[in-house]
Amino acid sequence: MSRVPPLALIAGQGRLPEVLAERLRAEGREVIYCAYHDAAPGAVTPDLTFRLETMGSLLRALGKRGATEACFAGGIRRPKLDPRALDLATVPLLGRFASALGKGDDGALRVVLGLFEERGMTVRAAHEILPDLLPPAGVLGRVTPDEDARADAARAAEIVSALGRADVGQGCVVARRQALAIEAMPGTDWMLATLRDRPEGLPAGGVLYKAPKPVQDRRVDLPTIGPDTIRAAQAAGLTGVALAEGGVMILDRPATIQAADEAGLFLWVRPTGELG
């Protein structure tokens, strides 16, 4: 039997990279776990550690180890390029990095993906490797969104679409058709934390809506939620969480559904084309 070439797992923050590594290795797939240098330590020991300024060396190392596929998983905030930290293998890429950092998150990711593809690696999405990360459309728990919540989700979908076209964020909170908070660089948890003590006059409740940006490359940076997201939504006083069908991954789906049921929140995968 011929040996299956290894997959390079480019790991950022969060549990997603670990879930992928654990599942793939359990299936017998060789995984080269490449951790970004400032990612929080997790349960998986990195095979390689890298930073933007050593990307050339990372690509060279992966080539020597025979990697033919790469998967980007987990959050990585757009780094600042420190010329003093550049290694010799990365110096030739400096111009492309400088250009990428001025293109917004999506533009920067496309440049990085191109570097891997130029070295013969196919970039695969996390949900392509583990399709069960994408939940089916419909209500996933015991709580069903009412008509007001569905209308709030429809308004939120419009807002997130507009934000995404500006390369800003992948989520917002809406109550009574008013935007209470929008996701930006600090992320979903920070956004939800700002709603724990609401200024007087803001409506109660609200729906957290998550969706990918309209024109983003869905092989990377697809929104992800898990039980912690549900708990943060509960602490923010929300009534539920709505996700765009086919565009948001759920880590540990049974635990996430259980958390929603225990919190009395709905967890709804909003079908494509839903009007309200």
Coordinates of C-alpha atoms in Angstrom, one line a residue:
M1 CA 0.0 0.0 0.0
S2 CA 1.4 3.4 -1.0
R3 CA 2.0 5.9 1.8
V4 CA -0.4 8.9 2.0
P5 CA 1.6 12.1 2.0
P6 CA 1.4 14.2 5.2
L7 CA -1.0 17.1 5.7
A8 CA 0.3 20.4 7.1
L9 CA -2.1 21.7 9.7
I10 CA -1.5 25.4 10.1
A11 CA -2.8 26.0 13.6
G12 CA -4.0 29.2 15.2
Q13 CA -6.0 29.9 18.3
G14 CA -8.8 27.8 19.6
R15 CA -9.8 24.1 19.7
L16 CA -10.4 23.6 16.0
P17 CA -6.8 22.7 15.1
E18 CA -6.7 20.2 17.9
V19 CA -10.0 18.6 16.9
L20 CA -8.7 18.2 13.3
A21 CA -5.3 16.8 14.4
E22 CA -6.9 14.3 16.8
R23 CA -9.5 13.0 14.3
L24 CA -7.0 12.8 11.4
R25 CA -4.4 11.0 13.4
A26 CA -7.0 8.6 14.8
E27 CA -7.8 7.7 11.1
G28 CA -4.1 7.0 10.5
R29 CA -3.3 10.2 8.6
E30 CA 0.1 11.8 9.2
V31 CA -0.3 15.4 10.3
I32 CA 2.5 18.0 10.6
Y33 CA 1.1 20.3 13.3
C34 CA 2.5 23.8 12.7
A35 CA 1.6 26.2 15.5
Y36 CA 1.7 30.0 15.1
H37 CA 4.3 31.3 17.6
D38 CA 1.9 33.2 19.8
A39 CA -0.9 30.7 19.8
A40 CA -1.9 29.5 23.3
P41 CA -0.5 26.1 24.2
G42 CA -3.0 23.3 23.8
A43 CA -3.3 19.6 24.1
V44 CA -1.3 18.9 20.9
T45 CA 2.4 19.3 20.9
P46 CA 3.5 21.2 17.8
D47 CA 5.8 19.6 15.3
L48 CA 6.9 23.0 13.9
T49 CA 6.5 26.5 15.3
F50 CA 6.5 29.5 12.9
R51 CA 5.8 33.2 12.6
L52 CA 5.2 35.4 9.6
E53 CA 8.9 36.3 9.4
T54 CA 9.9 32.6 9.1
M55 CA 7.3 31.5 6.6
G56 CA 9.9 30.8 4.0
S57 CA 11.6 28.3 6.3
L58 CA 8.3 26.7 7.2
L59 CA 7.5 26.2 3.5
R60 CA 10.9 24.7 2.9
A61 CA 10.5 22.3 5.9
L62 CA 7.1 21.2 4.8
G63 CA 8.5 20.5 1.3
K64 CA 11.3 18.4 2.7
R65 CA 8.8 16.4 4.7
G66 CA 6.7 15.7 1.7
A67 CA 3.5 17.6 2.6
T68 CA 1.1 17.8 -0.3
E69 CA -1.9 19.3 1.4
A70 CA -2.4 22.1 3.9
C71 CA -5.3 23.1 6.1
F72 CA -5.5 26.4 8.0
A73 CA -7.5 26.2 11.2
G74 CA -8.0 28.4 14.2
G75 CA -7.9 32.1 14.6
I76 CA -4.8 34.1 13.7
R77 CA -4.9 37.9 14.1
R78 CA -3.2 39.7 11.3
P79 CA 0.4 40.0 12.5
K80 CA 2.8 42.9 12.4
L81 CA 5.8 42.2 10.3
D82 CA 9.1 42.7 12.2
P83 CA 11.9 43.0 9.7
R84 CA 14.5 42.2 12.4
A85 CA 13.0 38.7 12.8
L86 CA 13.2 37.8 9.1
D87 CA 15.2 34.7 8.3
L88 CA 17.1 34.2 5.0
A89 CA 14.5 31.9 3.5
T90 CA 11.7 34.5 4.0
V91 CA 13.6 37.6 2.8
P92 CA 12.5 36.9 -0.9
L93 CA 8.9 37.0 0.2
L94 CA 9.1 40.4 2.0
G95 CA 7.5 42.3 -0.9
R96 CA 4.5 40.0 -1.1
F97 CA 4.0 40.1 2.7
A98 CA 4.1 43.9 2.7
S99 CA 1.5 44.0 -0.1
A100 CA -0.6 41.4 1.7
L101 CA -0.7 43.3 5.0
G102 CA -2.3 46.2 3.2
K103 CA -5.1 44.2 1.6
G104 CA -7.3 43.4 4.6
D105 CA -7.7 40.0 6.2
D106 CA -9.1 38.3 3.1
G107 CA -6.5 39.7 0.8
A108 CA -3.7 38.8 3.2
L109 CA -5.0 35.2 3.5
R110 CA -5.1 34.8 -0.3
V111 CA -1.5 35.8 -0.6
V112 CA -0.5 33.3 2.1
L113 CA -2.6 30.6 0.5
G114 CA -0.9 31.3 -2.8
L115 CA 2.5 30.7 -1.3
F116 CA 1.5 27.2 -0.3
E117 CA -0.1 26.4 -3.6
E118 CA 3.0 27.6 -5.5
R119 CA 4.9 24.9 -3.6
G120 CA 2.6 22.2 -4.8
M121 CA 0.3 22.0 -1.7
T122 CA -3.5 21.8 -2.1
V123 CA -5.2 24.0 0.5
R124 CA -8.2 22.1 2.0
A125 CA -10.9 23.6 4.2
A126 CA -11.4 22.2 7.7
H127 CA -15.0 21.4 6.9
E128 CA -13.9 19.6 3.7
I129 CA -11.8 17.3 5.9
L130 CA -14.5 16.9 8.6
P131 CA -17.9 17.5 7.0
D132 CA -19.7 17.0 10.2
L133 CA -18.4 20.4 11.5
L134 CA -21.1 22.0 9.3
P135 CA -24.5 21.5 10.9
P136 CA -27.7 21.0 8.9
A137 CA -30.3 23.7 8.5
G138 CA -33.0 23.9 11.2
V139 CA -33.4 24.2 15.0
L140 CA -30.7 22.1 16.7
G141 CA -32.0 22.1 20.3
R142 CA -35.3 22.2 22.2
V143 CA -35.9 26.0 22.0
T144 CA -37.4 27.4 18.8
P145 CA -36.9 31.0 17.7
D146 CA -40.1 33.0 17.6
E147 CA -41.1 35.4 14.8
D148 CA -39.4 38.4 16.5
A149 CA -36.1 36.4 16.7
R150 CA -36.4 35.3 13.1
A151 CA -36.9 38.9 12.0
D152 CA -33.9 40.0 14.1
A153 CA -31.8 37.3 12.4
A154 CA -32.9 38.5 9.0
R155 CA -31.8 42.0 9.9
A156 CA -28.6 40.7 11.3
A157 CA -27.9 38.8 8.1
E158 CA -28.2 42.1 6.2
I159 CA -25.8 43.8 8.6
V160 CA -23.2 41.0 8.5
S161 CA -23.3 40.9 4.7
A162 CA -22.6 44.6 4.6
L163 CA -19.8 44.2 7.2
G164 CA -18.3 41.3 5.2
R165 CA -18.2 43.3 2.0
A166 CA -16.1 45.8 3.9
D167 CA -13.9 43.0 5.3
V168 CA -14.9 43.9 8.9
G169 CA -16.4 41.0 10.7
Q170 CA -18.5 37.8 10.7
G171 CA -21.1 38.5 13.3
C172 CA -23.4 40.9 15.1
V173 CA -26.1 41.1 17.7
V174 CA -29.5 42.5 16.9
A175 CA -32.6 43.1 19.1
R176 CA -35.9 44.6 17.8
R177 CA -34.2 45.1 14.5
Q178 CA -31.5 47.3 16.0
A179 CA -27.8 46.5 15.9
L180 CA -26.5 46.3 19.5
A181 CA -23.0 45.2 18.6
I182 CA -20.9 44.2 15.6
E183 CA -17.9 41.9 15.5
A184 CA -14.6 43.5 14.7
M185 CA -10.9 42.6 15.3
P186 CA -11.3 41.7 19.0
G187 CA -13.7 38.9 18.1
T188 CA -17.1 37.4 19.2
D189 CA -16.3 36.9 22.9
W190 CA -15.2 40.5 23.3
M191 CA -18.3 41.7 21.4
L192 CA -20.6 39.7 23.6
A193 CA -18.8 40.8 26.8
T194 CA -19.7 44.4 25.9
L195 CA -23.4 43.6 26.2
R196 CA -23.3 42.3 29.8
D197 CA -23.8 45.8 31.2
R198 CA -26.0 47.6 28.7
P199 CA -26.5 51.3 28.7
E200 CA -30.0 52.4 29.7
G201 CA -32.3 52.5 26.7
L202 CA -30.9 49.5 24.8
P203 CA -33.5 46.8 24.2
A204 CA -33.2 43.5 26.2
G205 CA -32.5 40.1 24.7
G206 CA -31.1 39.9 21.2
V207 CA -29.9 37.4 18.6
L208 CA -26.2 36.6 17.9
Y209 CA -25.9 35.9 14.2
K210 CA -22.8 34.5 12.6
A211 CA -22.0 34.1 8.9
P212 CA -19.0 34.1 6.6
K213 CA -18.1 37.2 4.6
P214 CA -19.8 37.2 1.2
V215 CA -16.6 37.0 -0.9
Q216 CA -14.2 35.3 1.5
D217 CA -12.2 32.2 0.6
R218 CA -14.2 29.6 2.5
R219 CA -11.1 27.3 2.8
V220 CA -9.9 29.5 5.6
D221 CA -11.3 31.6 8.5
L222 CA -14.8 30.2 8.4
P223 CA -16.7 31.2 11.6
T224 CA -16.7 28.7 14.4
I225 CA -18.8 28.4 17.6
G226 CA -18.8 26.0 20.5
P227 CA -20.2 25.7 24.0
D228 CA -18.3 28.7 25.2
T229 CA -20.0 30.8 22.6
I230 CA -23.4 29.7 24.0
R231 CA -22.3 30.5 27.5
A232 CA -21.1 34.0 26.5
A233 CA -24.4 34.6 24.7
Q234 CA -26.3 33.7 27.8
A235 CA -24.1 36.0 30.0
A236 CA -24.8 38.8 27.5
G237 CA -28.6 38.3 28.0
L238 CA -29.4 37.1 24.5
T239 CA -32.3 34.8 23.5
G240 CA -30.5 32.7 21.0
V241 CA -27.8 32.1 18.3
A242 CA -28.5 32.0 14.6
L243 CA -26.0 30.7 12.1
A244 CA -25.9 30.9 8.3
E245 CA -26.5 27.5 6.7
G246 CA -23.3 26.0 5.3
G247 CA -21.2 28.8 6.6
V248 CA -20.5 28.3 10.3
M249 CA -18.8 25.3 12.0
I250 CA -19.8 24.0 15.4
L251 CA -17.1 22.4 17.5
D252 CA -18.5 19.6 19.7
R253 CA -22.0 19.8 18.4
P254 CA -23.7 17.7 21.2
A255 CA -22.1 19.8 23.9
T256 CA -23.0 23.0 22.2
I257 CA -26.7 21.9 21.8
Q258 CA -26.8 20.8 25.4
A259 CA -25.4 24.2 26.5
A260 CA -28.1 26.0 24.5
D261 CA -30.8 23.8 26.0
E262 CA -29.6 24.3 29.5
A263 CA -29.3 28.1 29.0
G264 CA -32.8 28.3 27.4
L265 CA -31.4 29.7 24.2
F266 CA -32.3 28.7 20.7
L267 CA -29.6 27.4 18.4
W268 CA -30.8 27.8 14.8
V269 CA -29.1 27.2 11.5
R270 CA -30.9 29.7 9.4
P271 CA -31.6 28.2 5.9
T272 CA -30.2 29.9 2.8
G273 CA -32.9 32.2 1.4
E274 CA -34.8 32.5 4.7
L275 CA -36.8 35.8 4.6
G276 CA -37.5 36.3 8.2

